[in-house]
Every structure is written in C-alpha cells, then in structure tokens.
mmCIF file of C-alpha atoms in Angstrom:
data_model
loop_
_atom_site.group_PDB
_atom_site.id
_atom_site.type_symbol
_atom_site.label_atom_id
_atom_site.label_comp_id
_atom_site.label_asym_id
_atom_site.label_seq_id
_atom_site.Cartn_x
_atom_site.Cartn_y
_atom_site.Cartn_z
ATOM 1 C CA MET A 297 88.899 78.439 84.363
ATOM 2 C CA THR A 298 92.107 80.414 84.662
ATOM 3 C CA PHE A 299 91.720 84.146 85.481
ATOM 4 C CA PRO A 300 94.224 86.866 84.637
ATOM 5 C CA GLU A 301 96.595 87.484 87.523
ATOM 6 C CA PRO A 302 97.016 91.079 88.780
ATOM 7 C CA GLN A 303 100.358 92.435 89.934
ATOM 8 C CA SER A 304 100.832 93.365 93.565
ATOM 9 C CA THR A 305 102.244 96.916 94.060
ATOM 10 C CA PRO A 306 102.560 99.260 97.091
ATOM 11 C CA GLU A 307 99.444 101.128 95.849
ATOM 12 C CA GLY A 308 97.424 97.942 95.520
ATOM 13 C CA LEU A 309 96.689 95.289 92.826
ATOM 14 C CA ARG A 310 97.272 96.330 89.147
ATOM 15 C CA TYR A 311 96.578 94.720 85.818
ATOM 16 C CA GLU A 312 98.466 95.891 82.719
ATOM 17 C CA GLY A 313 99.618 98.917 84.711
ATOM 18 C CA ARG A 314 96.170 99.999 85.824
ATOM 19 C CA LEU A 315 95.067 100.019 89.425
ATOM 20 C CA LEU A 316 92.062 97.746 90.061
ATOM 21 C CA ALA A 317 88.989 99.747 91.119
ATOM 22 C CA HIS A 318 87.643 96.715 93.054
ATOM 23 C CA GLN A 319 90.667 95.343 94.944
ATOM 24 C CA ASP A 320 88.739 92.382 96.369
ATOM 25 C CA GLU A 321 87.434 91.206 92.988
ATOM 26 C CA GLU A 322 88.957 89.247 90.134
ATOM 27 C CA VAL A 323 90.336 91.089 87.081
ATOM 28 C CA VAL A 324 87.405 89.845 85.086
ATOM 29 C CA ASP A 325 85.007 91.403 87.537
ATOM 30 C CA GLN A 326 86.325 95.012 87.372
ATOM 31 C CA GLY A 327 83.431 96.258 85.200
ATOM 32 C CA LEU A 328 82.688 96.890 81.534
ATOM 33 C CA ARG A 329 84.764 100.023 81.183
ATOM 34 C CA PHE A 330 87.855 98.226 82.508
ATOM 35 C CA ASP A 331 87.281 95.375 80.077
ATOM 36 C CA VAL A 332 86.799 97.668 77.047
ATOM 37 C CA THR A 333 89.939 99.631 77.916
ATOM 38 C CA THR A 334 91.921 96.424 78.170
ATOM 39 C CA LEU A 335 90.662 95.287 74.765
ATOM 40 C CA LEU A 336 91.562 98.617 73.136
ATOM 41 C CA SER A 337 95.053 98.654 74.842
ATOM 42 C CA ARG A 338 95.732 95.221 73.435
ATOM 43 C CA ARG A 339 94.585 96.239 69.980
ATOM 44 C CA SER A 340 97.007 99.169 70.135
ATOM 45 C CA VAL A 341 99.869 96.884 71.042
ATOM 46 C CA LEU A 342 99.086 94.561 68.117
ATOM 47 C CA ALA A 343 99.034 97.501 65.826
ATOM 48 C CA MET A 344 102.480 98.518 66.944
ATOM 49 C CA PHE A 345 103.771 95.101 65.831
ATOM 50 C CA GLY A 346 101.890 95.188 62.490
ATOM 51 C CA ILE A 347 99.374 92.537 63.378
ATOM 52 C CA GLY A 348 96.185 93.222 61.322
ATOM 53 C CA ALA A 349 92.988 94.022 63.069
ATOM 54 C CA ALA A 350 91.211 91.616 60.704
ATOM 55 C CA SER A 351 92.778 88.744 62.589
ATOM 56 C CA LEU A 352 90.789 89.845 65.583
ATOM 57 C CA GLY A 353 87.574 90.333 63.620
ATOM 58 C CA LEU A 354 88.013 94.161 63.909
ATOM 59 C CA ALA A 355 88.808 94.957 60.262
ATOM 60 C CA ALA A 356 85.847 97.273 59.832
ATOM 61 C CA CYS A 357 86.775 99.500 62.775
ATOM 62 C CA SER A 358 88.249 102.931 61.889
ATOM 63 C CA SER A 359 89.389 105.416 64.549
ATOM 64 C CA GLY A 360 85.826 106.860 64.516
ATOM 65 C CA SER A 361 84.003 103.525 64.711
ATOM 66 C CA THR A 362 86.302 102.338 67.402
ATOM 67 C CA ALA A 363 85.262 105.289 69.529
ATOM 68 C CA SER A 364 81.606 104.558 68.692
ATOM 69 C CA ALA A 365 81.910 100.994 69.741
ATOM 70 C CA ARG A 366 83.720 101.897 72.969
ATOM 71 C CA ALA A 367 81.143 104.516 73.919
ATOM 72 C CA ALA A 368 78.196 102.306 72.913
ATOM 73 C CA ALA A 369 79.579 99.561 75.191
ATOM 74 C CA ALA A 370 80.143 101.968 78.049
ATOM 75 C CA GLY A 371 76.769 103.722 77.962
ATOM 76 C CA GLU A 372 75.634 107.349 77.659
ATOM 77 C CA ILE A 373 77.762 109.897 79.439
ATOM 78 C CA PRO A 374 76.139 110.782 82.749
ATOM 79 C CA GLU A 375 74.543 114.271 83.019
ATOM 80 C CA GLU A 376 76.247 116.175 85.732
ATOM 81 C CA THR A 377 76.150 119.635 87.355
ATOM 82 C CA ALA A 378 78.053 122.415 85.622
ATOM 83 C CA GLY A 379 78.969 123.778 89.017
ATOM 84 C CA PRO A 380 78.839 127.445 90.044
ATOM 85 C CA TYR A 381 81.669 128.598 87.768
ATOM 86 C CA PRO A 382 80.640 127.596 84.221
ATOM 87 C CA GLY A 383 81.289 130.926 82.559
ATOM 88 C CA ASP A 384 78.502 130.041 80.012
ATOM 89 C CA GLY A 385 76.038 132.776 81.003
ATOM 90 C CA SER A 386 74.005 130.481 83.295
ATOM 91 C CA ASN A 387 75.675 132.019 86.405
ATOM 92 C CA GLY A 388 76.784 135.493 85.506
ATOM 93 C CA VAL A 389 79.543 135.961 82.950
ATOM 94 C CA ASN A 390 79.488 134.380 79.490
ATOM 95 C CA VAL A 391 82.875 133.694 77.870
ATOM 96 C CA LEU A 392 81.098 131.881 75.036
ATOM 97 C CA GLN A 393 80.206 135.316 73.556
ATOM 98 C CA ASP A 394 83.840 136.313 73.377
ATOM 99 C CA THR A 395 85.704 136.474 70.121
ATOM 100 C CA GLY A 396 88.566 133.956 70.359
ATOM 101 C CA ILE A 397 86.813 131.369 72.607
ATOM 102 C CA VAL A 398 87.119 128.825 69.694
ATOM 103 C CA ARG A 399 90.732 127.659 70.292
ATOM 104 C CA SER A 400 92.685 124.487 71.024
ATOM 105 C CA ASP A 401 95.318 125.995 73.424
ATOM 106 C CA ILE A 402 93.357 127.049 76.481
ATOM 107 C CA ARG A 403 96.325 127.957 78.649
ATOM 108 C CA PRO A 404 96.425 131.694 77.845
ATOM 109 C CA SER A 405 93.660 134.164 78.469
ATOM 110 C CA ILE A 406 91.691 134.977 75.366
ATOM 111 C CA ASP A 407 93.016 138.512 75.268
ATOM 112 C CA GLY A 408 96.629 137.286 75.616
ATOM 113 C CA GLY A 409 96.908 138.210 79.266
ATOM 114 C CA ALA A 410 97.569 135.772 82.117
ATOM 115 C CA THR A 411 98.608 132.254 81.199
ATOM 116 C CA ALA A 412 97.984 129.134 83.317
ATOM 117 C CA GLU A 413 101.063 127.329 84.434
ATOM 118 C CA GLY A 414 101.389 123.676 85.388
ATOM 119 C CA VAL A 415 102.049 120.207 84.158
ATOM 120 C CA PRO A 416 101.258 120.005 80.393
ATOM 121 C CA MET A 417 98.136 118.120 79.436
ATOM 122 C CA THR A 418 96.341 117.388 76.193
ATOM 123 C CA LEU A 419 92.670 116.505 76.536
ATOM 124 C CA THR A 420 90.981 114.634 73.727
ATOM 125 C CA LEU A 421 87.271 113.906 73.821
ATOM 126 C CA GLN A 422 85.773 111.648 71.175
ATOM 127 C CA ILE A 423 82.043 112.313 70.856
ATOM 128 C CA THR A 424 79.618 109.699 69.492
ATOM 129 C CA ASP A 425 76.045 110.267 68.490
ATOM 130 C CA GLN A 426 74.190 107.315 69.960
ATOM 131 C CA ALA A 427 70.998 107.919 67.980
ATOM 132 C CA GLN A 428 72.872 107.620 64.700
ATOM 133 C CA ASP A 429 75.642 105.299 65.992
ATOM 134 C CA ARG A 430 78.412 107.323 64.437
ATOM 135 C CA PRO A 431 80.952 110.004 65.349
ATOM 136 C CA PHE A 432 79.250 113.277 66.255
ATOM 137 C CA GLU A 433 80.878 115.461 63.639
ATOM 138 C CA GLY A 434 80.105 119.194 63.918
ATOM 139 C CA VAL A 435 79.134 119.409 67.548
ATOM 140 C CA ALA A 436 80.820 122.174 69.577
ATOM 141 C CA VAL A 437 82.465 121.224 72.892
ATOM 142 C CA TYR A 438 83.118 123.751 75.638
ATOM 143 C CA VAL A 439 85.733 122.730 78.202
ATOM 144 C CA TRP A 440 86.631 124.495 81.464
ATOM 145 C CA GLN A 441 88.706 123.566 84.511
ATOM 146 C CA CYS A 442 90.500 124.966 87.543
ATOM 147 C CA ASP A 443 94.164 125.953 87.606
ATOM 148 C CA ARG A 444 97.036 124.396 89.607
ATOM 149 C CA ASP A 445 95.908 126.365 92.660
ATOM 150 C CA GLY A 446 92.237 125.274 92.349
ATOM 151 C CA GLY A 447 90.991 128.665 91.057
ATOM 152 C CA TYR A 448 88.572 129.219 88.227
ATOM 153 C CA SER A 449 89.097 132.078 85.777
ATOM 154 C CA MET A 450 86.360 134.754 85.729
ATOM 155 C CA TYR A 451 85.204 133.898 89.278
ATOM 156 C CA SER A 452 88.102 133.371 91.728
ATOM 157 C CA GLU A 453 89.665 136.291 93.602
ATOM 158 C CA GLY A 454 92.333 137.871 91.390
ATOM 159 C CA LEU A 455 91.122 135.960 88.311
ATOM 160 C CA GLU A 456 87.974 137.972 87.658
ATOM 161 C CA ASN A 457 89.391 139.404 84.441
ATOM 162 C CA VAL A 458 91.256 136.247 83.358
ATOM 163 C CA THR A 459 89.839 133.796 80.845
ATOM 164 C CA TYR A 460 92.350 131.013 80.777
ATOM 165 C CA LEU A 461 91.436 127.250 80.933
ATOM 166 C CA ARG A 462 88.253 127.834 78.947
ATOM 167 C CA GLY A 463 87.779 127.043 75.252
ATOM 168 C CA VAL A 464 85.626 125.562 72.499
ATOM 169 C CA GLN A 465 86.441 123.144 69.697
ATOM 170 C CA VAL A 466 84.250 121.701 66.916
ATOM 171 C CA ALA A 467 84.308 117.955 66.492
ATOM 172 C CA ASP A 468 86.006 116.602 63.348
ATOM 173 C CA ALA A 469 84.873 113.687 61.140
ATOM 174 C CA ASP A 470 85.953 111.245 63.895
ATOM 175 C CA GLY A 471 83.962 113.160 66.511
ATOM 176 C CA LYS A 472 87.196 114.350 68.133
ATOM 177 C CA VAL A 473 88.099 117.566 69.893
ATOM 178 C CA ALA A 474 91.465 118.297 71.458
ATOM 179 C CA PHE A 475 92.648 120.880 73.927
ATOM 180 C CA THR A 476 96.111 121.883 75.061
ATOM 181 C CA SER A 477 95.963 122.655 78.791
ATOM 182 C CA ILE A 478 97.481 121.950 82.182
ATOM 183 C CA PHE A 479 96.734 119.253 84.728
ATOM 184 C CA PRO A 480 94.134 120.660 87.180
ATOM 185 C CA ALA A 481 94.500 120.850 90.905
ATOM 186 C CA CYS A 482 92.618 118.847 93.499
ATOM 187 C CA TYR A 483 90.771 121.162 95.846
ATOM 188 C CA SER A 484 89.119 120.228 99.110
ATOM 189 C CA GLY A 485 86.140 117.917 98.829
ATOM 190 C CA ARG A 486 86.190 117.206 95.079
ATOM 191 C CA TRP A 487 87.780 114.489 93.033
ATOM 192 C CA PRO A 488 90.120 116.031 90.310
ATOM 193 C CA HIS A 489 87.991 116.671 87.276
ATOM 194 C CA ILE A 490 87.413 118.710 84.088
ATOM 195 C CA HIS A 491 84.028 120.144 83.023
ATOM 196 C CA PHE A 492 82.525 120.021 79.568
ATOM 197 C CA GLU A 493 79.364 120.865 77.688
ATOM 198 C CA VAL A 494 78.365 119.605 74.233
ATOM 199 C CA TYR A 495 76.343 121.835 71.893
ATOM 200 C CA PRO A 496 74.633 120.922 68.612
ATOM 201 C CA ASP A 497 76.896 123.288 66.617
ATOM 202 C CA LEU A 498 79.080 126.339 66.990
ATOM 203 C CA ALA A 499 76.157 128.780 66.439
ATOM 204 C CA SER A 500 74.355 127.503 69.485
ATOM 205 C CA ILE A 501 77.062 127.993 72.160
ATOM 206 C CA THR A 502 76.099 131.496 73.251
ATOM 207 C CA ASP A 503 73.039 130.126 75.127
ATOM 208 C CA SER A 504 73.713 127.481 77.768
ATOM 209 C CA ALA A 505 70.189 126.160 77.412
ATOM 210 C CA ASN A 506 71.199 124.763 74.082
ATOM 211 C CA ALA A 507 73.616 122.260 75.556
ATOM 212 C CA ILE A 508 72.766 118.609 74.739
ATOM 213 C CA ALA A 509 75.117 117.200 77.365
ATOM 214 C CA THR A 510 76.810 118.499 80.522
ATOM 215 C CA SER A 511 79.302 116.277 82.247
ATOM 216 C CA GLN A 512 82.798 115.977 83.886
ATOM 217 C CA VAL A 513 85.975 114.002 83.166
ATOM 218 C CA ALA A 514 87.434 112.154 86.153
ATOM 219 C CA LEU A 515 91.192 111.772 86.449
ATOM 220 C CA PRO A 516 92.969 108.511 87.607
ATOM 221 C CA GLU A 517 94.304 108.479 91.160
ATOM 222 C CA GLU A 518 97.788 107.241 90.295
ATOM 223 C CA ILE A 519 98.385 109.984 87.811
ATOM 224 C CA CYS A 520 97.034 112.633 90.174
ATOM 225 C CA SER A 521 99.291 111.394 92.900
ATOM 226 C CA ALA A 522 102.372 111.694 90.658
ATOM 227 C CA VAL A 523 101.510 115.262 89.606
ATOM 228 C CA TYR A 524 100.559 116.413 93.093
ATOM 229 C CA ARG A 525 103.993 115.487 94.490
ATOM 230 C CA ARG A 526 105.228 118.551 92.745
ATOM 231 C CA SER A 527 105.773 121.769 94.743
ATOM 232 C CA ASP A 528 103.803 123.877 92.282
ATOM 233 C CA TYR A 529 100.644 121.953 93.286
ATOM 234 C CA PRO A 530 100.991 122.836 96.982
ATOM 235 C CA GLU A 531 97.645 121.766 98.444
ATOM 236 C CA SER A 532 96.551 119.089 96.022
ATOM 237 C CA SER A 533 98.253 116.067 97.572
ATOM 238 C CA ARG A 534 96.641 116.746 100.975
ATOM 239 C CA ASN A 535 93.266 117.438 99.333
ATOM 240 C CA LEU A 536 93.461 114.242 97.316
ATOM 241 C CA ALA A 537 94.114 112.178 100.430
ATOM 242 C CA GLY A 538 90.896 113.464 101.854
ATOM 243 C CA VAL A 539 88.553 112.377 99.004
ATOM 244 C CA SER A 540 87.735 109.258 97.072
ATOM 245 C CA LEU A 541 85.683 108.465 93.939
ATOM 246 C CA GLU A 542 83.157 106.683 96.185
ATOM 247 C CA ASN A 543 82.400 109.713 98.321
ATOM 248 C CA ASP A 544 82.744 112.372 95.626
ATOM 249 C CA ASN A 545 79.481 114.259 95.186
ATOM 250 C CA VAL A 546 79.567 113.857 91.424
ATOM 251 C CA PHE A 547 81.313 110.602 90.652
ATOM 252 C CA GLY A 548 80.238 108.810 93.827
ATOM 253 C CA ASP A 549 77.164 107.093 92.443
ATOM 254 C CA ASP A 550 79.157 104.811 90.156
ATOM 255 C CA GLY A 551 82.810 105.590 90.941
ATOM 256 C CA GLY A 552 83.115 107.612 87.741
ATOM 257 C CA GLU A 553 83.002 104.393 85.643
ATOM 258 C CA LEU A 554 81.796 106.145 82.503
ATOM 259 C CA GLN A 555 83.825 109.341 83.080
ATOM 260 C CA MET A 556 87.261 108.034 84.035
ATOM 261 C CA ALA A 557 89.838 109.232 81.550
ATOM 262 C CA THR A 558 92.568 107.073 80.025
ATOM 263 C CA VAL A 559 95.975 108.721 80.533
ATOM 264 C CA SER A 560 99.422 108.224 79.148
ATOM 265 C CA GLY A 561 102.701 110.123 79.571
ATOM 266 C CA ASP A 562 104.454 111.498 82.617
ATOM 267 C CA GLU A 563 104.728 114.680 84.648
ATOM 268 C CA SER A 564 107.893 115.933 82.954
ATOM 269 C CA SER A 565 106.765 115.587 79.311
ATOM 270 C CA GLY A 566 103.121 115.955 79.936
ATOM 271 C CA TYR A 567 100.014 113.790 79.817
ATOM 272 C CA GLU A 568 97.633 112.696 77.096
ATOM 273 C CA VAL A 569 94.151 112.478 78.607
ATOM 274 C CA GLY A 570 91.307 110.903 76.707
ATOM 275 C CA LEU A 571 87.686 110.032 77.133
ATOM 276 C CA ALA A 572 85.027 108.465 74.829
ATOM 277 C CA VAL A 573 81.736 110.406 75.276
ATOM 278 C CA LEU A 574 78.465 108.923 74.100
ATOM 279 C CA VAL A 575 75.679 111.488 73.682
ATOM 280 C CA ASP A 576 72.049 110.390 73.166
ATOM 281 C CA THR A 577 70.041 113.173 71.610
ATOM 282 C CA ARG A 578 66.833 111.178 72.085
ATOM 283 C CA THR A 579 66.973 111.813 75.811
ATOM 284 C CA GLU A 580 66.450 115.277 77.362
ATOM 285 C CA ALA A 581 69.563 116.861 78.738
ATOM 286 C CA GLY A 582 69.324 117.336 82.446
ATOM 287 C CA GLY A 583 70.589 120.913 82.284
ATOM 288 C CA GLY A 584 73.378 120.319 84.713
ATOM 289 C CA GLY A 585 71.236 118.482 87.247
ATOM 290 C CA SER A 586 71.766 118.690 91.006
ATOM 291 C CA ALA A 587 74.633 116.704 92.409
ATOM 292 C CA PRO A 588 74.241 114.257 95.211
ATOM 293 C CA GLY A 589 75.484 114.931 98.750
ATOM 294 C CA GLY A 590 78.977 115.969 99.688
ATOM 295 C CA GLY A 591 80.825 118.824 98.165
ATOM 296 C CA GLY A 592 84.134 120.574 98.149
ATOM 297 C CA SER A 593 85.281 123.853 99.535
ATOM 298 C CA ALA A 594 87.176 126.009 97.020
ATOM 299 C CA PRO A 595 90.240 128.049 97.774
ATOM 300 C CA GLY A 596 90.526 131.830 97.554
ATOM 301 C CA GLY A 597 87.763 134.343 97.845
ATOM 302 C CA GLY A 598 86.163 137.359 96.289
ATOM 303 C CA SER A 599 83.272 137.820 93.895
ATOM 304 C CA GLY A 600 83.266 137.128 90.163
ATOM 305 C CA PRO A 601 81.777 139.620 87.788
ATOM 306 C CA GLY A 602 78.229 139.553 86.587
ATOM 307 C CA GLY A 603 76.825 137.975 89.616
ATOM 308 C CA GLY A 604 78.997 134.929 89.639
ATOM 309 C CA SER A 605 80.422 133.604 92.830
ATOM 310 C CA ALA A 606 84.137 133.129 93.455
ATOM 311 C CA PRO A 607 85.814 130.199 95.092
ATOM 312 C CA GLY A 608 85.876 130.787 98.765
ATOM 313 C CA GLY A 609 83.268 133.531 98.459
ATOM 314 C CA ALA A 610 79.502 133.352 98.803
ATOM 315 C CA PRO A 611 78.392 130.920 96.125
ATOM 316 C CA GLY A 612 76.049 131.967 93.435
ATOM 317 C CA SER A 613 73.076 129.931 92.401
ATOM 318 C CA ALA A 614 73.998 126.796 90.527
ATOM 319 C CA PRO A 615 73.354 126.945 86.779
ATOM 320 C CA ARG A 616 70.158 125.976 85.080
ATOM 321 C CA GLY A 617 68.239 125.197 88.280
ATOM 322 C CA ALA A 618 70.928 122.794 89.569
ATOM 323 C CA GLY A 619 71.419 122.320 93.208
ATOM 324 C CA GLY A 620 75.121 122.668 92.591
ATOM 325 C CA GLU A 621 77.923 120.413 93.777
ATOM 326 C CA GLY A 622 76.998 120.716 97.417
ATOM 327 C CA ASP A 623 74.380 119.215 99.763
ATOM 328 C CA PRO A 624 71.239 117.606 98.356
ATOM 329 C CA ASP A 625 69.259 120.731 99.021
ATOM 330 C CA GLY A 626 71.704 122.791 97.019
ATOM 331 C CA ALA A 627 73.413 124.484 99.982
ATOM 332 C CA PRO A 628 77.165 123.988 99.695
ATOM 333 C CA PRO A 629 79.286 123.121 102.721
ATOM 334 C CA GLU A 630 81.212 125.866 104.414
ATOM 335 C CA ALA A 631 84.832 126.521 103.358
ATOM 336 C CA PRO A 632 87.497 126.724 106.077
ATOM 337 C CA ASP A 633 87.381 130.526 106.076
ATOM 338 C CA GLY A 634 83.671 130.510 106.790
ATOM 339 C CA SER A 635 82.494 130.993 103.250
ATOM 340 C CA GLY A 636 81.051 128.175 101.239
ATOM 341 C CA ALA A 637 81.748 127.329 97.671
ATOM 342 C CA THR A 638 81.698 124.140 95.807
ATOM 343 C CA ARG A 639 82.311 123.288 92.123
#
C-alpha cells in the first residue's frame, strides 16, 4: 500500500500545507479530524475547477449538510470551562443584558468607546444539532476573547468599563454565525483560544445557566507563530514557546482535536477562522466544567466590576461551580507578580 508523502519543512512534516500533529506517524494515522479536513479541502479545490460533487458521491451535500457531516464525523464539541472572565453573569458582570450585545463586529465597545486593535480575524462557527442531524438554526452563540495584550474587557485593569471582543449572533439556516474580530494574544500558560457559549435562542442568553454548550476554539500553531512575530503582540511569541497543546489545561486531554480551527489568509489581509461545532441536546451541559491541571497566568491587574476578578488580580470563583482553568482543585497558579489568575 502506498501512503501519502508529507513534505519536510523547518517546522516539521506537513501535508497539504498543514503541520502534522503526530510527527512520528503516517499521514493516514493523524486522526479523524485531519482526515475530514483533508476531504473537505479537496472538495473545495474540485469545486474551484467546476468538478461536480456528484462525481464524488456528494451531490446531496449543501453547505449546511456538509457542516453536519463534518461535525458528526468529528464528535460532540467538548464541554470546557468558561474561565473566570465570561461576562455572562456567572462571575460578576453580565454583558448579555446590554442593549447592543447582538452584533457581528465585536472590535468596538458596545457603547462606541474603546476599540480592540490587532490583526483582523473573522470567526465563523457552524453549529449542528446532533439530535436532529441538521444545522442548528436559531441558537444564539456568545463569543468572547482576550485582546492583543492578553486582557479581557470588563475584568482586566483599565478595561473594567470596556466591552470589546464580546458579542452574540443567531445562527442562520445553515447553523452559521460569524464575528469580525482580531486575532487574540497568547498569554502565559494557555494555548491561544476563543471562548463561546451556545444558547437555545436569543431570549435565553441573559441567564448563563441556560447555555447548552460551553467550549473553546483552539488556534493553529503555525498561524499563531506568524501573527506573534509582530511588534504589536509583544509577549505572545515568548508565551507561545512555553506552552503546547499537550500540556494545555483545556486542550491537553486530546490535543484540541475537536476544537482546532481551520484557518486561511495572512497577517496583512487578515484571517478566516472556522470551526464546525456539534451540539448534542440529549446530553446535559457540563456548565463549564472544571479544567484539568495546569493553567496560565494572565497579564495586568486590578479588579473587575461586580465581583469579577481581573487578569493578574485575585481570581474570582470560576463560573457555574467550575474549578476554573487552574489546578485540579480549582486554585489557579500564581502569576509572576504574586497574584494568580487563569482563564
């Protein structure tokens, strides 16, 4: 049997431009998510040249059903901690009660104040209802992330009255939501990521207990490395060098296999980040769950409003009974300045 041959690069072995997660294994042994992504990539190339999907036995697949098939093959999105800075009312402040939170461009603050600067990024999540095996039209998806300095709005020192990089969208007929944002930083101890919660509908978002899924998007190392070479992401390159998917306290159990985004674009024109998300409403949401061991120290300091904790300050309790993104007992590691905060 002839196996596909990877290409040797300075960063390691690659196949079709993607770094192999398991460098010692054959291309065919990289895991199901790698295989599905390869199949979808090839289908896209065929479409560019006008080759019908029917010739591949895929004639029945629309954009929505493609996402459903991909998510079904990959498995249900893992339930993860929301971290100490969710802004959903579970740890102090609740931005989901603010008029204007439903928006696609999350770079500005809701009130038109401070705007997050950084490498442009569009995040598209395609939500599939596993119970019905179809796009999850009508669910509300809340997304939040850190800025290029690793700070979280509403919690970090100097950002207590800022609401950027938080927003809600309602899934369309294909189960899609899209957000215009910036590429997030890498802060000490955590792999670069984006948080999200899925709610049954828009009316249910004001109470975090209504979330039917809480998870995180992982970002590919090669893309992160390219972004973090920029001077406006001053600490991220060093922080990325100190972490790995295998030792991350959220993605470490499976290397983020079901949460690793597909990314296209470049740092000058911006990146298109996407993830297929399978939600099974027949299983009970873990309410954020406690993360396994490890944890990252967040930059900055100060206290967020409403009892929330700021990066670098004394951490608040993790939301919904979660142990947070720190040690197994819920106690986060100490930050360099003597204060502990993980997210």
